[in-house]
CSV table of C-alpha atoms in Angstrom, one decimal:
chain,number,residue,atom,x,y,z
A,1,MET,CA,18.7,-21.6,14.3
A,2,VAL,CA,15.0,-21.5,13.4
A,3,PRO,CA,13.3,-24.7,14.8
A,4,LEU,CA,11.6,-26.7,12.1
A,5,ASP,CA,9.0,-28.0,14.6
A,6,PRO,CA,6.8,-25.0,15.7
A,7,PRO,CA,5.8,-24.9,19.4
A,8,PRO,CA,2.8,-27.0,20.4
A,9,GLU,CA,0.4,-24.1,20.6
A,10,GLN,CA,1.3,-23.1,17.0
A,11,MET,CA,1.0,-26.6,15.8
A,12,GLN,CA,-2.5,-26.7,17.2
A,13,GLU,CA,-3.5,-23.4,15.7
A,14,MET,CA,-2.3,-24.5,12.2
A,15,GLY,CA,-3.9,-27.9,12.6
A,16,GLU,CA,-7.3,-26.4,13.6
A,17,ALA,CA,-7.1,-23.8,10.7
A,18,ALA,CA,-6.4,-26.6,8.2
A,19,LEU,CA,-9.1,-28.8,9.5
A,20,ALA,CA,-11.7,-26.0,9.6
A,21,TYR,CA,-10.9,-25.2,6.0
A,22,LEU,CA,-11.3,-28.8,4.9
A,23,ILE,CA,-14.6,-29.3,6.7
A,24,GLU,CA,-16.0,-26.1,5.2
A,25,PHE,CA,-14.6,-27.0,1.7
A,26,LEU,CA,-16.3,-30.5,1.8
A,27,GLY,CA,-19.5,-28.9,3.0
A,28,ARG,CA,-19.6,-26.7,-0.1
A,29,GLN,CA,-19.1,-29.6,-2.6
A,30,PRO,CA,-22.7,-29.7,-3.9
A,31,ASP,CA,-22.6,-26.1,-4.9
A,32,LEU,CA,-19.1,-25.9,-6.4
A,33,PRO,CA,-18.7,-26.0,-10.3
A,34,ALA,CA,-18.1,-29.6,-11.3
A,35,GLY,CA,-15.5,-28.7,-13.8
A,36,GLY,CA,-13.8,-26.2,-11.5
A,37,GLU,CA,-13.5,-22.4,-11.8
A,38,PRO,CA,-12.0,-20.9,-15.0
A,39,GLY,CA,-8.6,-19.3,-15.1
A,40,GLY,CA,-6.6,-22.3,-13.9
A,41,LEU,CA,-3.5,-21.6,-16.0
A,42,GLU,CA,-3.4,-18.0,-15.0
A,43,ALA,CA,-3.6,-19.0,-11.3
A,44,ALA,CA,-0.8,-21.5,-11.8
A,45,ARG,CA,1.4,-18.8,-13.3
A,46,ALA,CA,0.7,-16.7,-10.3
A,47,VAL,CA,2.1,-19.3,-7.9
A,48,ARG,CA,5.2,-20.1,-10.1
A,49,GLU,CA,8.1,-19.2,-7.8
A,50,SER,CA,11.2,-20.4,-6.0
A,51,PRO,CA,11.1,-20.9,-2.2
A,52,PRO,CA,12.1,-17.9,0.0
A,53,GLU,CA,15.3,-17.8,1.9
A,54,GLU,CA,13.4,-16.7,5.0
A,55,GLY,CA,10.2,-18.3,6.3
A,56,GLY,CA,6.8,-16.8,5.9
A,57,GLU,CA,3.3,-16.9,7.4
A,58,PHE,CA,0.8,-19.8,7.5
A,59,LYS,CA,-2.2,-17.9,6.3
A,60,PRO,CA,-1.0,-17.2,2.7
A,61,LEU,CA,-0.2,-20.8,2.3
A,62,MET,CA,-3.7,-21.8,3.2
A,63,GLU,CA,-4.9,-19.2,0.7
A,64,THR,CA,-2.8,-20.9,-2.0
A,65,ILE,CA,-4.5,-24.3,-1.1
A,66,GLU,CA,-7.9,-22.6,-1.5
A,67,LEU,CA,-6.8,-21.3,-4.9
A,68,ALA,CA,-5.5,-24.7,-6.0
A,69,ALA,CA,-8.7,-26.5,-5.0
A,70,ALA,CA,-10.9,-23.9,-6.8
A,71,LYS,CA,-9.0,-23.7,-10.1
A,72,ALA,CA,-9.2,-27.5,-10.7
A,73,TYR,CA,-11.6,-30.2,-11.7
A,74,GLY,CA,-14.2,-30.7,-8.9
A,75,THR,CA,-13.0,-34.2,-8.2
A,76,THR,CA,-14.6,-34.4,-4.8
A,77,GLY,CA,-18.0,-33.2,-5.8
A,78,PRO,CA,-21.3,-35.0,-6.7
A,79,GLY,CA,-21.3,-33.7,-10.3
A,80,TYR,CA,-17.9,-35.0,-11.2
A,81,LEU,CA,-18.7,-37.8,-13.7
A,82,PRO,CA,-15.7,-37.9,-16.2
A,83,PHE,CA,-12.9,-40.5,-16.5
A,84,ILE,CA,-13.1,-42.7,-13.4
A,85,PRO,CA,-14.1,-40.5,-10.4
A,86,GLY,CA,-12.7,-40.9,-6.9
A,87,GLY,CA,-14.2,-39.2,-3.9
A,88,GLY,CA,-11.7,-38.4,-1.2
A,89,LEU,CA,-13.3,-39.8,2.0
A,90,PHE,CA,-12.9,-37.5,5.0
A,91,THR,CA,-12.0,-40.4,7.3
A,92,ALA,CA,-9.2,-41.4,4.9
A,93,THR,CA,-7.9,-37.8,5.0
A,94,LEU,CA,-7.7,-38.1,8.8
A,95,ALA,CA,-5.9,-41.4,8.4
A,96,ASP,CA,-3.3,-39.8,6.0
A,97,PHE,CA,-2.8,-36.9,8.4
A,98,LEU,CA,-2.1,-39.4,11.2
A,99,ALA,CA,0.0,-41.7,9.1
A,100,THR,CA,2.3,-39.0,7.8
A,101,GLY,CA,2.5,-37.5,11.3
A,102,ILE,CA,3.7,-40.6,13.1
A,103,ASN,CA,5.8,-41.3,10.0
A,104,ARG,CA,6.6,-44.9,10.7
A,105,PHE,CA,8.3,-47.2,8.2
A,106,VAL,CA,5.9,-49.8,6.8
A,107,ASN,CA,7.8,-51.7,4.3
A,108,LEU,CA,10.0,-53.7,6.7
A,109,TRP,CA,7.8,-55.3,9.4
A,110,SER,CA,10.4,-55.2,12.2
A,111,ALA,CA,10.7,-51.4,11.9
A,112,ALA,CA,7.0,-51.0,12.8
A,113,PRO,CA,5.2,-54.3,13.5
A,114,VAL,CA,1.8,-52.8,14.2
A,115,VAL,CA,1.9,-50.5,11.2
A,116,ALA,CA,2.9,-53.4,8.9
A,117,GLN,CA,0.2,-55.6,10.4
A,118,ILE,CA,-2.5,-53.0,9.7
A,119,GLU,CA,-1.3,-52.9,6.1
A,120,ASN,CA,-1.3,-56.7,6.0
A,121,ASN,CA,-4.9,-56.7,7.2
A,122,VAL,CA,-5.8,-54.7,4.2
A,123,VAL,CA,-3.9,-56.9,1.8
A,124,ARG,CA,-5.4,-60.1,3.3
A,125,TRP,CA,-8.9,-58.6,3.0
A,126,LEU,CA,-8.3,-57.9,-0.6
A,127,CYS,CA,-7.0,-61.4,-1.2
A,128,ASP,CA,-10.0,-62.9,0.7
A,129,LEU,CA,-12.4,-60.8,-1.4
A,130,PHE,CA,-11.5,-62.9,-4.4
A,131,GLY,CA,-11.1,-66.3,-2.6
A,132,TYR,CA,-7.3,-66.3,-2.9
A,133,PRO,CA,-5.5,-68.9,-0.7
A,134,ASN,CA,-3.3,-68.3,2.4
A,135,GLU,CA,-0.1,-68.3,0.3
A,136,SER,CA,-1.4,-65.3,-1.7
A,137,ARG,CA,0.3,-61.9,-1.2
A,138,GLY,CA,-0.2,-58.4,-2.3
A,139,ILE,CA,1.0,-54.8,-2.1
A,140,LEU,CA,-0.5,-51.4,-1.9
A,141,THR,CA,0.7,-49.1,-4.7
A,142,SER,CA,0.4,-45.6,-5.9
A,143,GLY,CA,-2.3,-46.7,-8.3
A,144,GLY,CA,-3.2,-49.2,-11.0
A,145,SER,CA,-0.3,-48.2,-13.2
A,146,MET,CA,2.3,-49.5,-10.7
A,147,ALA,CA,0.1,-52.5,-9.9
A,148,ASN,CA,-0.1,-53.5,-13.5
A,149,PHE,CA,3.7,-53.0,-13.8
A,150,SER,CA,4.5,-55.3,-10.9
A,151,ALA,CA,2.0,-57.9,-12.3
A,152,ILE,CA,3.7,-58.0,-15.7
A,153,VAL,CA,7.1,-58.2,-14.1
A,154,ALA,CA,5.9,-61.1,-11.9
A,155,ALA,CA,4.4,-62.9,-14.9
A,156,ARG,CA,7.6,-62.4,-16.9
A,157,ARG,CA,9.7,-63.8,-14.1
A,158,ALA,CA,7.4,-66.8,-13.6
A,159,GLN,CA,6.8,-67.7,-17.2
A,160,LEU,CA,9.8,-66.7,-19.3
A,161,PRO,CA,13.6,-67.3,-19.3
A,162,GLU,CA,16.1,-64.6,-18.5
A,163,ASP,CA,16.2,-63.8,-22.2
A,164,PHE,CA,12.5,-63.0,-22.5
A,165,LEU,CA,12.2,-61.1,-25.8
A,166,ASP,CA,10.4,-64.0,-27.5
A,167,GLY,CA,7.6,-63.6,-25.0
A,168,THR,CA,4.2,-62.3,-26.2
A,169,LEU,CA,1.4,-60.9,-24.2
A,170,TYR,CA,-2.2,-60.3,-25.1
A,171,VAL,CA,-4.5,-57.3,-24.4
A,172,SER,CA,-7.9,-56.2,-25.7
A,173,ASP,CA,-8.1,-53.1,-27.8
A,174,GLN,CA,-10.1,-51.6,-24.9
A,175,VAL,CA,-7.4,-52.2,-22.3
A,176,HIS,CA,-6.3,-49.3,-20.1
A,177,ALA,CA,-3.2,-47.5,-21.5
A,178,SER,CA,-1.3,-48.2,-18.3
A,179,VAL,CA,-1.0,-51.9,-19.3
A,180,ASN,CA,0.8,-51.1,-22.5
A,181,LYS,CA,3.0,-48.6,-20.6
A,182,ALA,CA,3.7,-51.2,-18.0
A,183,ALA,CA,4.7,-53.7,-20.7
A,184,ALA,CA,7.1,-51.3,-22.2
A,185,LEU,CA,8.7,-50.5,-18.8
A,186,ALA,CA,9.0,-54.3,-18.3
A,187,GLY,CA,11.0,-54.6,-21.5
A,188,PHE,CA,8.3,-55.5,-24.0
A,189,GLY,CA,8.1,-53.5,-27.2
A,190,PRO,CA,5.2,-53.3,-29.7
A,191,ARG,CA,6.4,-56.4,-31.4
A,192,ASN,CA,5.7,-58.4,-28.2
A,193,ILE,CA,2.2,-57.0,-27.5
A,194,ARG,CA,-0.8,-58.5,-29.3
A,195,VAL,CA,-3.9,-56.3,-29.4
A,196,VAL,CA,-6.9,-58.6,-29.5
A,197,PRO,CA,-10.0,-57.1,-31.2
A,198,ALA,CA,-13.1,-56.6,-29.1
A,199,THR,CA,-16.5,-57.9,-29.9
A,200,PRO,CA,-19.3,-55.5,-30.8
A,201,GLN,CA,-20.0,-55.4,-27.0
A,202,LEU,CA,-16.4,-54.2,-26.5
A,203,ARG,CA,-15.3,-57.3,-24.7
A,204,MET,CA,-12.2,-59.3,-25.6
A,205,ASP,CA,-12.9,-61.7,-28.5
A,206,VAL,CA,-11.8,-65.0,-27.0
A,207,ASP,CA,-11.8,-66.8,-30.4
A,208,ARG,CA,-9.4,-64.2,-31.8
A,209,LEU,CA,-7.3,-64.5,-28.7
A,210,ARG,CA,-7.0,-68.3,-29.1
A,211,ALA,CA,-6.0,-68.0,-32.7
A,212,MET,CA,-3.4,-65.4,-32.0
A,213,VAL,CA,-1.8,-67.4,-29.2
A,214,ARG,CA,-1.6,-70.5,-31.4
A,215,ASP,CA,-0.2,-68.6,-34.3
A,216,ASP,CA,2.5,-67.1,-32.1
A,217,ARG,CA,3.3,-70.4,-30.6
A,218,GLY,CA,3.5,-71.9,-34.1
A,219,ALA,CA,6.0,-69.2,-35.1
A,220,GLY,CA,8.3,-70.2,-32.2
A,221,LEU,CA,7.3,-67.4,-29.9
A,222,GLN,CA,6.4,-67.8,-26.2
A,223,PRO,CA,2.9,-66.6,-25.3
A,224,PHE,CA,3.0,-66.0,-21.5
A,225,LEU,CA,0.4,-63.5,-20.4
A,226,VAL,CA,-3.2,-62.4,-21.1
A,227,VAL,CA,-4.6,-59.3,-19.5
A,228,ALA,CA,-8.4,-59.3,-19.0
A,229,SER,CA,-10.4,-56.2,-18.0
A,230,ALA,CA,-12.9,-56.3,-15.2
A,231,GLY,CA,-14.5,-53.0,-16.1
A,232,THR,CA,-12.9,-51.0,-18.9
A,233,THR,CA,-12.4,-47.3,-18.6
A,234,ASN,CA,-14.1,-46.6,-21.9
A,235,THR,CA,-17.5,-48.3,-21.2
A,236,GLY,CA,-17.2,-50.4,-18.1
A,237,ALA,CA,-17.3,-53.6,-20.2
A,238,VAL,CA,-16.3,-56.8,-18.5
A,239,ASP,CA,-14.3,-59.3,-20.5
A,240,PRO,CA,-15.5,-62.9,-20.5
A,241,LEU,CA,-13.4,-63.9,-17.5
A,242,THR,CA,-14.3,-67.6,-17.3
A,243,GLU,CA,-13.6,-68.2,-20.9
A,244,ILE,CA,-10.3,-66.4,-20.8
A,245,ALA,CA,-9.4,-68.3,-17.6
A,246,ASP,CA,-10.2,-71.6,-19.4
A,247,LEU,CA,-8.0,-70.5,-22.3
A,248,ALA,CA,-5.2,-69.4,-20.0
A,249,ALA,CA,-5.2,-72.7,-18.3
A,250,ASP,CA,-5.2,-74.7,-21.5
A,251,GLU,CA,-2.4,-72.6,-23.0
A,252,GLY,CA,-0.3,-72.2,-19.8
A,253,LEU,CA,-0.7,-68.4,-19.7
A,254,TRP,CA,-0.5,-66.1,-16.7
A,255,LEU,CA,-3.9,-64.4,-16.4
A,256,HIS,CA,-3.9,-60.9,-15.0
A,257,ALA,CA,-7.2,-59.1,-14.3
A,258,ASP,CA,-7.1,-55.3,-14.5
A,259,ALA,CA,-9.9,-54.5,-12.1
A,260,ALA,CA,-8.6,-51.1,-11.1
A,261,TYR,CA,-11.9,-49.5,-11.8
A,262,GLY,CA,-14.4,-52.3,-11.4
A,263,GLY,CA,-12.8,-54.6,-8.8
A,264,PHE,CA,-14.6,-53.4,-5.7
A,265,PHE,CA,-18.0,-54.1,-7.2
A,266,GLN,CA,-17.0,-57.6,-6.1
A,267,LEU,CA,-18.4,-56.5,-2.8
A,268,THR,CA,-21.9,-56.6,-4.4
A,269,GLU,CA,-24.0,-59.5,-5.5
A,270,ARG,CA,-24.3,-58.0,-9.0
A,271,GLY,CA,-20.6,-57.5,-9.2
A,272,ARG,CA,-19.7,-61.0,-8.2
A,273,THR,CA,-22.1,-62.3,-10.9
A,274,LYS,CA,-20.4,-60.2,-13.6
A,275,PHE,CA,-16.9,-61.1,-12.4
A,276,ARG,CA,-17.4,-64.8,-12.2
A,277,GLY,CA,-14.1,-66.4,-13.1
A,278,ILE,CA,-11.9,-63.6,-11.8
A,279,GLU,CA,-11.0,-65.7,-8.8
A,280,ARG,CA,-9.0,-67.9,-11.2
A,281,ALA,CA,-6.7,-65.0,-12.2
A,282,ASP,CA,-3.1,-65.3,-11.2
A,283,SER,CA,-3.1,-61.6,-10.3
A,284,ILE,CA,-5.6,-58.7,-9.9
A,285,THR,CA,-5.2,-55.0,-9.9
A,286,LEU,CA,-7.6,-53.0,-7.7
A,287,ASP,CA,-7.7,-49.2,-7.0
A,288,PRO,CA,-9.1,-48.3,-3.6
A,289,HIS,CA,-8.9,-44.7,-4.8
A,290,LYS,CA,-11.7,-45.5,-7.2
A,291,GLY,CA,-14.1,-48.1,-5.9
A,292,MET,CA,-13.5,-47.3,-2.2
A,293,PHE,CA,-13.6,-43.5,-2.8
A,294,LEU,CA,-10.2,-42.9,-1.2
A,295,PRO,CA,-7.7,-40.2,-1.9
A,296,TYR,CA,-5.6,-40.5,-5.1
A,297,GLY,CA,-2.4,-42.6,-4.6
A,298,THR,CA,-4.1,-45.7,-3.3
A,299,GLY,CA,-3.8,-48.7,-5.6
A,300,SER,CA,-3.2,-52.4,-5.0
A,301,LEU,CA,-2.1,-55.7,-6.5
A,302,VAL,CA,-2.9,-59.2,-5.2
A,303,VAL,CA,-1.2,-62.3,-6.5
A,304,ARG,CA,-2.5,-65.9,-6.0
A,305,GLU,CA,1.0,-67.4,-5.5
A,306,GLY,CA,2.7,-64.8,-3.4
A,307,ALA,CA,6.1,-66.4,-3.9
A,308,ARG,CA,5.9,-65.5,-7.5
A,309,LEU,CA,5.6,-61.8,-6.7
A,310,ARG,CA,8.5,-61.9,-4.3
A,311,GLU,CA,10.8,-63.8,-6.7
A,312,ALA,CA,10.2,-61.0,-9.2
A,313,HIS,CA,11.0,-58.1,-6.8
A,314,PHE,CA,13.3,-59.2,-4.0
A,315,THR,CA,17.0,-58.3,-3.9
A,316,GLY,CA,19.0,-58.3,-0.7
A,317,ALA,CA,21.2,-55.5,0.7
A,318,ALA,CA,23.9,-55.6,3.3
A,319,TYR,CA,22.7,-52.4,4.9
A,320,LEU,CA,19.4,-54.1,5.7
A,321,GLN,CA,20.9,-57.1,7.6
A,322,ASP,CA,19.7,-55.7,10.9
A,323,THR,CA,16.1,-56.0,9.9
A,324,ALA,CA,14.1,-59.2,10.5
A,325,ALA,CA,13.2,-61.7,7.8
A,326,GLU,CA,9.6,-62.2,6.8
A,327,ASP,CA,7.7,-64.1,9.6
A,328,GLU,CA,4.0,-63.7,10.5
A,329,ILE,CA,4.1,-60.3,8.7
A,330,PRO,CA,5.5,-59.8,5.2
A,331,ASN,CA,8.3,-57.4,4.4
A,332,PHE,CA,6.4,-55.5,1.7
A,333,SER,CA,9.6,-54.1,0.2
A,334,GLU,CA,10.4,-57.7,-1.0
A,335,TYR,CA,7.2,-57.8,-3.1
A,336,SER,CA,7.4,-54.3,-4.6
A,337,PRO,CA,9.7,-52.0,-6.5
A,338,GLU,CA,9.5,-49.6,-3.5
A,339,LEU,CA,11.6,-49.6,-0.3
A,340,SER,CA,10.7,-46.2,1.2
A,341,ARG,CA,7.1,-45.1,0.9
A,342,ASP,CA,4.2,-43.8,2.9
A,343,PHE,CA,1.9,-45.9,5.1
A,344,ARG,CA,-0.9,-46.4,2.6
A,345,GLY,CA,-2.7,-49.1,4.6
A,346,LEU,CA,-4.1,-46.7,7.2
A,347,ARG,CA,-6.1,-44.7,4.7
A,348,VAL,CA,-7.8,-48.0,3.7
A,349,TRP,CA,-8.1,-49.6,7.1
A,350,PHE,CA,-9.3,-46.5,9.0
A,351,PRO,CA,-12.5,-46.0,6.9
A,352,LEU,CA,-13.1,-49.8,6.9
A,353,LYS,CA,-13.0,-49.9,10.6
A,354,LEU,CA,-15.0,-46.7,11.1
A,355,HIS,CA,-17.8,-47.3,8.5
A,356,GLY,CA,-17.7,-51.1,8.1
A,357,VAL,CA,-17.6,-53.0,4.8
A,358,SER,CA,-21.4,-52.9,4.4
A,359,ALA,CA,-21.3,-49.1,4.0
A,360,PHE,CA,-19.0,-49.5,0.9
A,361,ARG,CA,-21.2,-52.3,-0.4
A,362,GLU,CA,-24.3,-50.2,-0.1
A,363,ALA,CA,-22.6,-47.2,-1.8
A,364,LEU,CA,-21.4,-49.3,-4.7
A,365,ASP,CA,-24.9,-50.8,-5.1
A,366,GLU,CA,-26.2,-47.3,-5.3
A,367,LYS,CA,-23.8,-46.4,-8.1
A,368,LEU,CA,-24.9,-49.4,-10.1
A,369,ASP,CA,-28.5,-48.3,-9.6
A,370,LEU,CA,-27.7,-44.7,-10.6
A,371,ALA,CA,-26.0,-45.9,-13.8
A,372,ARG,CA,-29.3,-47.6,-14.8
A,373,VAL,CA,-31.3,-44.5,-13.9
A,374,LEU,CA,-29.1,-42.4,-16.1
A,375,TYR,CA,-29.2,-44.9,-19.0
A,376,ASP,CA,-33.0,-45.2,-18.8
A,377,GLY,CA,-33.5,-41.5,-18.5
A,378,LEU,CA,-31.4,-40.7,-21.5
A,379,ARG,CA,-33.2,-43.4,-23.6
A,380,GLY,CA,-36.1,-41.0,-23.5
A,381,ILE,CA,-34.3,-38.4,-25.5
A,382,ARG,CA,-34.9,-39.5,-29.1
A,383,GLU,CA,-31.9,-37.6,-30.5
A,384,LEU,CA,-29.5,-39.6,-28.5
A,385,GLU,CA,-28.0,-43.0,-29.2
A,386,LEU,CA,-26.9,-45.1,-26.2
A,387,PRO,CA,-24.9,-47.9,-27.9
A,388,TRP,CA,-24.2,-50.0,-24.9
A,389,GLU,CA,-26.1,-50.7,-21.7
A,390,PRO,CA,-24.0,-50.1,-18.6
A,391,GLU,CA,-22.4,-53.2,-17.2
A,392,LEU,CA,-21.0,-51.3,-14.3
A,393,THR,CA,-21.4,-47.5,-13.9
A,394,VAL,CA,-20.2,-46.0,-17.3
A,395,VAL,CA,-22.9,-44.7,-19.6
A,396,PRO,CA,-21.7,-43.9,-23.2
A,397,LEU,CA,-23.9,-41.7,-25.4
A,398,ARG,CA,-23.8,-39.7,-28.7
A,399,LEU,CA,-26.1,-38.0,-31.1
A,400,VAL,CA,-28.0,-40.3,-33.5
A,401,ASP,CA,-27.4,-38.0,-36.5
A,402,GLY,CA,-24.5,-35.9,-35.3
A,403,ASP,CA,-20.9,-36.1,-36.5
A,404,ASP,CA,-17.9,-35.8,-34.2
A,405,GLU,CA,-18.0,-32.0,-34.2
A,406,ALA,CA,-21.6,-32.0,-33.2
A,407,ASN,CA,-20.9,-34.4,-30.4
A,408,LYS,CA,-18.0,-32.2,-29.2
A,409,ARG,CA,-20.3,-29.2,-29.1
A,410,LEU,CA,-22.9,-31.2,-27.2
A,411,LEU,CA,-20.3,-32.1,-24.6
A,412,GLU,CA,-19.3,-28.4,-24.3
A,413,ARG,CA,-22.9,-27.4,-23.7
A,414,ILE,CA,-23.4,-30.1,-21.0
A,415,ASN,CA,-20.3,-29.2,-19.1
A,416,ALA,CA,-21.0,-25.4,-19.4
A,417,SER,CA,-23.8,-26.1,-16.9
A,418,GLY,CA,-21.2,-26.3,-14.1
A,419,ARG,CA,-23.5,-28.8,-12.4
A,420,VAL,CA,-22.1,-31.9,-14.0
A,421,PHE,CA,-18.7,-32.6,-15.7
A,422,ILE,CA,-18.4,-35.5,-18.1
A,423,SER,CA,-15.8,-36.6,-20.6
A,424,SER,CA,-15.4,-38.3,-24.0
A,425,THR,CA,-13.5,-41.1,-25.8
A,426,ILE,CA,-13.3,-42.7,-29.2
A,427,LEU,CA,-15.3,-45.9,-29.7
A,428,GLN,CA,-15.6,-47.7,-33.0
A,429,ASP,CA,-13.9,-44.7,-34.6
A,430,ARG,CA,-16.6,-42.3,-33.4
A,431,PHE,CA,-16.4,-39.5,-30.8
A,432,THR,CA,-18.4,-40.7,-27.9
A,433,ILE,CA,-19.5,-38.9,-24.7
A,434,ARG,CA,-19.4,-40.9,-21.5
A,435,ALA,CA,-20.5,-40.4,-17.9
A,436,CYS,CA,-19.0,-42.5,-15.1
A,437,ILE,CA,-20.7,-42.6,-11.7
A,438,LEU,CA,-18.4,-43.5,-8.9
A,439,SER,CA,-18.3,-40.9,-6.2
A,440,HIS,CA,-19.8,-41.5,-2.8
A,441,ARG,CA,-21.2,-38.0,-2.9
A,442,THR,CA,-23.2,-38.6,-6.2
A,443,HIS,CA,-26.8,-39.4,-5.5
A,444,ARG,CA,-30.2,-39.7,-7.3
A,445,ASP,CA,-30.8,-35.9,-7.2
A,446,ARG,CA,-27.6,-35.1,-9.2
A,447,ILE,CA,-28.3,-37.9,-11.8
A,448,ASP,CA,-31.8,-36.6,-12.3
A,449,GLU,CA,-30.4,-33.2,-12.8
A,450,CYS,CA,-27.8,-34.6,-15.2
A,451,ILE,CA,-30.5,-36.1,-17.4
A,452,ASP,CA,-32.3,-32.8,-17.5
A,453,ILE,CA,-29.0,-30.9,-18.4
A,454,ILE,CA,-28.2,-33.3,-21.2
A,455,GLY,CA,-31.8,-33.1,-22.5
A,456,ARG,CA,-31.6,-29.3,-22.6
A,457,ALA,CA,-28.1,-29.4,-24.2
A,458,VAL,CA,-29.4,-31.8,-26.9
A,459,ALA,CA,-32.2,-29.3,-27.6
A,460,GLY,CA,-29.7,-26.5,-27.9
A,461,ASN,CA,-30.9,-24.7,-24.8
């Protein structure tokens, strides 16, 4: 029988080779094409295969990893500015390596008390960041999509009867698509979801929200949830959180804040000012794989009344009778759809302990500054329209006189540089280019270069 654990000397050899590749790869980030190398689909076809009956060598596998990284968006590089960039901190990578290596079970505290406490440290820090009380609870998720799903399920359980299909929930027309998907998975179809128009500043219109809630209540329906955005994906707009919190309190609605993108700006003075009122939310979604620059697969949800989250997710099982009940440390499986999962907390706690919270605060302040640099620099290009000033770190732009096709061509010319990669959206029925600055590897030099690249692209050069 072939042993599945190689001998220690081979483990060390493979580990050193993988680490050496990663260090060299990260060192090359400033020079790699921001949009990745061409030929990705052809490369994908080349690795389309079934696993072999007999084992192979380690080196070809590493070559496949190198190919996979090259033929993809440059998500770890300084010029990656589309969507909502992450970063992929090296120290979080080490944490993941260690967490998967020791392979301890985090979701039932008695199975690994220290592991569960480390994860609970992270959750408590997130709760404290928004002034939540001691009875608050939270979970680490695969991302904002699952966090939003658990939030809607918790709101449904807390606010509605078992037959909940008269319930209505309210979202802005700028809300992240994951909220509508989460609502559908939680059992709410289009007839239950009210899309509240945005103001010209692309923030939820609270007067329209109030009218819609009262109309639904008058029609015998049961308004139960409003989702506010603390930084939309399209433009980084922040909904009027205090006004929405006031309305939610008056109308008896659960207020969920989707802060997947923007939430960690709460670490900064400017962010706390913009998010005033978020501390009144019943639940908040946050993505450490965005604002903390961590690897993909690191989301979170915090809930003011932790018991509400548990009531929505906990079911017992006879085969778990040998595990301990919640005590000083939560059983995270009782607050989440998941039982078995990876030890996500270490990839958050490890960098926090090594770098300190201040390092993240300073990095986020830098991103806010860079967004302003980009906005001010592009204002000097008279052919461009910049319809909205950045509230956080998204800068939308489009041609003053160009139609959608002209703006698409402009985007292609910008991205053809290879030095920056940005994306587009539709805003007020117009094709709009947008840049989002949120990588810890993006600094002033790349933003100055981005301004120059966009200027030359506008000029047709």
